[in-house]
C-alpha positions as a Markdown table, in Angstrom:
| # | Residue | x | y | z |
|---|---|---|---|---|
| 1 | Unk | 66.4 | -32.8 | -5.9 |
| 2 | Unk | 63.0 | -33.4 | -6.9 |
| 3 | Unk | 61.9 | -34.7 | -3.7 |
| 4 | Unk | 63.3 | -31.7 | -1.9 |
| 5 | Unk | 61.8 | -29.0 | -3.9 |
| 6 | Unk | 57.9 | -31.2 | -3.6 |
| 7 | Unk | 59.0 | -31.2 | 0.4 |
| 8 | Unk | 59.6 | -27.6 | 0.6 |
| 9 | Unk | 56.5 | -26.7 | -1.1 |
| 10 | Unk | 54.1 | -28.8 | 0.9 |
| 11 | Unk | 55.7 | -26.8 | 4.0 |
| 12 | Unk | 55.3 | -23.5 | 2.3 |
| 13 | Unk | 51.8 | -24.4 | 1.6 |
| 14 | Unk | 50.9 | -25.6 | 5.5 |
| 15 | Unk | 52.3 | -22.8 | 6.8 |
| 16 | Unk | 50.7 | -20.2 | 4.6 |
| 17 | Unk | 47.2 | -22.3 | 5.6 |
| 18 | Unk | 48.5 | -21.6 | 9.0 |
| 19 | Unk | 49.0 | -18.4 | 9.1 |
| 20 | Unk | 46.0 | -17.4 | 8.2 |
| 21 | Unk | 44.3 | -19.4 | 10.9 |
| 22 | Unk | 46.6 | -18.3 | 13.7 |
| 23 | Unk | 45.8 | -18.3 | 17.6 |
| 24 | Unk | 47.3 | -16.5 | 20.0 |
| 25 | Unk | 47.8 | -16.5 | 23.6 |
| 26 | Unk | 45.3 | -13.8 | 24.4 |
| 27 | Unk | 42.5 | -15.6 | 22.4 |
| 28 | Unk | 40.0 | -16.5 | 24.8 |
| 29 | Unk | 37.2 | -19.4 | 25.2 |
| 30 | Unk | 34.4 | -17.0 | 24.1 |
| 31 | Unk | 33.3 | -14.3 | 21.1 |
| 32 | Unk | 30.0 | -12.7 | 20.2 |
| 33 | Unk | 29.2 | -10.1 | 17.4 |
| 34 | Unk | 26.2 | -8.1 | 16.4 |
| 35 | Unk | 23.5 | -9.0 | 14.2 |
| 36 | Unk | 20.3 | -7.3 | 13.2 |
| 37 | Unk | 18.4 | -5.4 | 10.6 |
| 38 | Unk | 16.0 | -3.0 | 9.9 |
| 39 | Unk | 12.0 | -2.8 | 8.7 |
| 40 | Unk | 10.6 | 0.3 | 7.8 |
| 41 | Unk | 7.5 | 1.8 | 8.3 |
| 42 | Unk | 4.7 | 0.9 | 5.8 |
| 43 | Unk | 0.8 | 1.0 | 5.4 |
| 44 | Unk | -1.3 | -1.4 | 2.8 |
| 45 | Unk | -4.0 | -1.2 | 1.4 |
| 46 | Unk | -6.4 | -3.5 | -0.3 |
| 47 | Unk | -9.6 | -2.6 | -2.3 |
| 48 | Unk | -12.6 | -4.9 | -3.1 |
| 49 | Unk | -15.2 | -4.1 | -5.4 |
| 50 | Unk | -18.3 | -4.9 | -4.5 |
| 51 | Unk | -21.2 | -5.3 | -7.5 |
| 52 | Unk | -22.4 | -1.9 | -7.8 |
| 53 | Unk | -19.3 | -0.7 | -8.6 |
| 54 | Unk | -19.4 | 0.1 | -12.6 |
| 55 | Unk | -23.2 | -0.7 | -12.3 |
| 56 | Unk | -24.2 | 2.4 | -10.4 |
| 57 | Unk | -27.6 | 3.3 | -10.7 |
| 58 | Unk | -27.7 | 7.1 | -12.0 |
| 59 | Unk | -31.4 | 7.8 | -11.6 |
| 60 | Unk | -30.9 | 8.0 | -7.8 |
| 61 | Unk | -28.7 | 9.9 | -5.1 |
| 62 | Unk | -28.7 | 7.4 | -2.4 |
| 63 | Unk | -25.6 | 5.8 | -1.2 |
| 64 | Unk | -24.2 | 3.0 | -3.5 |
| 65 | Unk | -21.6 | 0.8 | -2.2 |
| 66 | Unk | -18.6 | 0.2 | -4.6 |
| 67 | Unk | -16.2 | -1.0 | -2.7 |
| 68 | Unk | -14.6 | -2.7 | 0.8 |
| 69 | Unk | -11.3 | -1.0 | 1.1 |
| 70 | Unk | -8.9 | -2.6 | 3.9 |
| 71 | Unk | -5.9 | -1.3 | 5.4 |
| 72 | Unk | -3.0 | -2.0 | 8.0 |
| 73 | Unk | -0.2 | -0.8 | 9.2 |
| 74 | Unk | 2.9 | -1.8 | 10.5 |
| 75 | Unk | 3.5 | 0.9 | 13.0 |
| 76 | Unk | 1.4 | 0.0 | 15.8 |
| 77 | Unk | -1.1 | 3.3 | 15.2 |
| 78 | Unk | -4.7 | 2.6 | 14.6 |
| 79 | Unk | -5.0 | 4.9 | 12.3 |
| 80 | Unk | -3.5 | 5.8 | 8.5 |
| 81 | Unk | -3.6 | 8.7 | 6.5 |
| 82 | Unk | -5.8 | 8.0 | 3.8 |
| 83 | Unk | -6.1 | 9.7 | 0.0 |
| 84 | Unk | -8.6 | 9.5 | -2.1 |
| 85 | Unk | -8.6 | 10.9 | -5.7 |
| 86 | Unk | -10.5 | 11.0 | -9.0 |
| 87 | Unk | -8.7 | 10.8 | -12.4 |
| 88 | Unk | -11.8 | 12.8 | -13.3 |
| 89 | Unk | -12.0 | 15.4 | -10.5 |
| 90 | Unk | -15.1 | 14.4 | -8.8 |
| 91 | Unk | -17.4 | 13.1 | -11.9 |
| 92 | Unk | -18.8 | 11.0 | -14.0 |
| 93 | Unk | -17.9 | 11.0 | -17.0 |
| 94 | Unk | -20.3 | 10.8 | -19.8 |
| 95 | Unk | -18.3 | 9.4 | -23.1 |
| 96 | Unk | -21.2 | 10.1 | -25.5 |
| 97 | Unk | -21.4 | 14.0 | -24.6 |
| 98 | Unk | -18.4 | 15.8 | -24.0 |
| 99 | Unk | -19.2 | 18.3 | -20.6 |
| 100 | Unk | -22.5 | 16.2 | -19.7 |
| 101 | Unk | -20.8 | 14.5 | -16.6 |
| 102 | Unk | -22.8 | 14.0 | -13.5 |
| 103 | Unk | -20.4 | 14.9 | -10.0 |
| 104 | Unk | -20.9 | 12.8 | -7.2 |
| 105 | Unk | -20.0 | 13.0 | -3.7 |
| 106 | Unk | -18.1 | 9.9 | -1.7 |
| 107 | Unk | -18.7 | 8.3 | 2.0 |
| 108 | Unk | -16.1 | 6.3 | 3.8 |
| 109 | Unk | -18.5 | 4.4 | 6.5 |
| 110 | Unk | -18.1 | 5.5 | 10.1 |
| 111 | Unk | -14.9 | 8.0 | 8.8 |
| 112 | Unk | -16.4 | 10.6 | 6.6 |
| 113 | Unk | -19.0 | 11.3 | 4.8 |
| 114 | Unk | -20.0 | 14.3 | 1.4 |
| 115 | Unk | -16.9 | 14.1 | 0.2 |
| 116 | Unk | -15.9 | 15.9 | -2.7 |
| 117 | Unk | -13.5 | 14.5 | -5.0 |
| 118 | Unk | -12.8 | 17.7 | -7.1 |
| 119 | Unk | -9.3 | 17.8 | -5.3 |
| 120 | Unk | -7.4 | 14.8 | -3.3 |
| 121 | Unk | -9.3 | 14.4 | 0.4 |
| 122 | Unk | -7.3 | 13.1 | 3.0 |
| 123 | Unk | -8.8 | 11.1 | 5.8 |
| 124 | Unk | -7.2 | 9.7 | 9.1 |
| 125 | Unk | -9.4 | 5.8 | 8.2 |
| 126 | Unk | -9.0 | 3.1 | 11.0 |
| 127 | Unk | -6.4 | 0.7 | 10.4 |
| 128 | Unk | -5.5 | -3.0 | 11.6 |
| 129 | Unk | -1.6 | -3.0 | 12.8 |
| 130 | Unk | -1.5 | -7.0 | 14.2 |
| 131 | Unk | 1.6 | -9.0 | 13.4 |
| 132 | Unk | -0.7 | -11.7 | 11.6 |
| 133 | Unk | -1.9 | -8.4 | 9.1 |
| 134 | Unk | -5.6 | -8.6 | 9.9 |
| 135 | Unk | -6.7 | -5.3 | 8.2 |
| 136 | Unk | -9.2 | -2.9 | 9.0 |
| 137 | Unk | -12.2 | -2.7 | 6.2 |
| 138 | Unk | -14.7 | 0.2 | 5.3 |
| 139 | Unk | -17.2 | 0.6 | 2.7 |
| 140 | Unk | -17.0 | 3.2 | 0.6 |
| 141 | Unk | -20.2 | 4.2 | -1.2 |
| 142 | Unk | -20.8 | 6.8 | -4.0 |
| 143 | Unk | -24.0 | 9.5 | -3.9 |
| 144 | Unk | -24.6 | 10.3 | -7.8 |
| 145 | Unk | -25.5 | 14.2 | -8.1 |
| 146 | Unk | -28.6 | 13.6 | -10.2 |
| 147 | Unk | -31.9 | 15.2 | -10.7 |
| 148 | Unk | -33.5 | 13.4 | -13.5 |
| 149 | Unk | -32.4 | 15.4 | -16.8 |
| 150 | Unk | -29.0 | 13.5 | -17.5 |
| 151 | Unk | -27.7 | 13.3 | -20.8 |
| 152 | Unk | -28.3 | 9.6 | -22.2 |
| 153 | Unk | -24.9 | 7.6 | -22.3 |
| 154 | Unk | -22.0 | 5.6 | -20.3 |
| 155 | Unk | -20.6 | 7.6 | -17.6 |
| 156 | Unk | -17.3 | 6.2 | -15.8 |
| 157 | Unk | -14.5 | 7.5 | -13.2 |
| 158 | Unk | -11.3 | 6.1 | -11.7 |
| 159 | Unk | -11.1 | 6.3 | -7.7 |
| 160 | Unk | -7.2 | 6.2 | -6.3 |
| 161 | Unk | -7.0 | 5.6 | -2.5 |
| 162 | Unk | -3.1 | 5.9 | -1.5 |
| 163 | Unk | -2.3 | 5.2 | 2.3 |
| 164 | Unk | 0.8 | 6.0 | 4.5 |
| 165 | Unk | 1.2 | 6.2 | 8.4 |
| 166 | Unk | 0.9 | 9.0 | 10.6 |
């Protein structure tokens, strides 16, 4: 009896592995199914400072360069829509006294130049859009607003470039 009921349950058990591994007759020698995926659109953007950057020198309004900024894009466009913002709206400012801030204006090279930070400016900046991410870099230089009768002190803003594609 014991050998029967072991017999019938090692049949049970091959023909439920069975069943769920069937074949039929209209099976044929060949399959396929889909595969794929998806990768949206995106721009980056990297920013190097260059020297001048927290050392500008506020006795003079020529260009300073602060910073290489590089972008690219995976969307084939040369181009990206570029932001740039101040935490400060456009100036300096002075942490000794309060209201003493010197503006400034900005310049993007070969993109734009005067620009006013006092609200977000939006820029179309060249933009590198290889598969190997080779980027697309300008220098972006700061023109202190100065005329020579600036309060005494430390004067400091935060610049925010944010970049998405056409």
């Amino acid at each position: 009896m014991k050998t029967l009921i072991k017999t019938i349950a090692i049949i049970t058990t091959a023909a439920a592995l069975n069943a769920n591994a069937s074949i039929s007759v209209e099976d044929t020698n060949e399959t396929s199914f889909d595969i794929g995926g998806e990768i949206l659109p995106e721009c980056k953007v990297n920013s190097t400072a260059s020297n001048g950057a927290t050392g500008l020198d506020l006795a003079s309004t020529t260009a300073q360069d602060v910073a290489s900024v590089e972008i690219w894009c995976n969307t084939g466009q040369s181009t990206a829509n570029t932001t740039y913002s101040s935490a400060n709206g456009g100036v300096l400012k002075n942490d000794t006294h309060s209201g003493k801030d010197i503006a400034y204006l900005l310049d993007i090279a070969d993109t734009s130049t005067g620009l006013s930070l006092t609200s977000d400016q939006e820029v179309s900046q060249s933009a590198g859009s290889d598969v190997e991410g080779a980027s697309v870099a300008k220098t972006v230089s700061i023109r202190p607003q100065v005329n020579g009768f600036e309060y005494e002190g430390s004067y400091s803003d935060t610049i925010t470039i944010t970049v998405s594609y056409n």
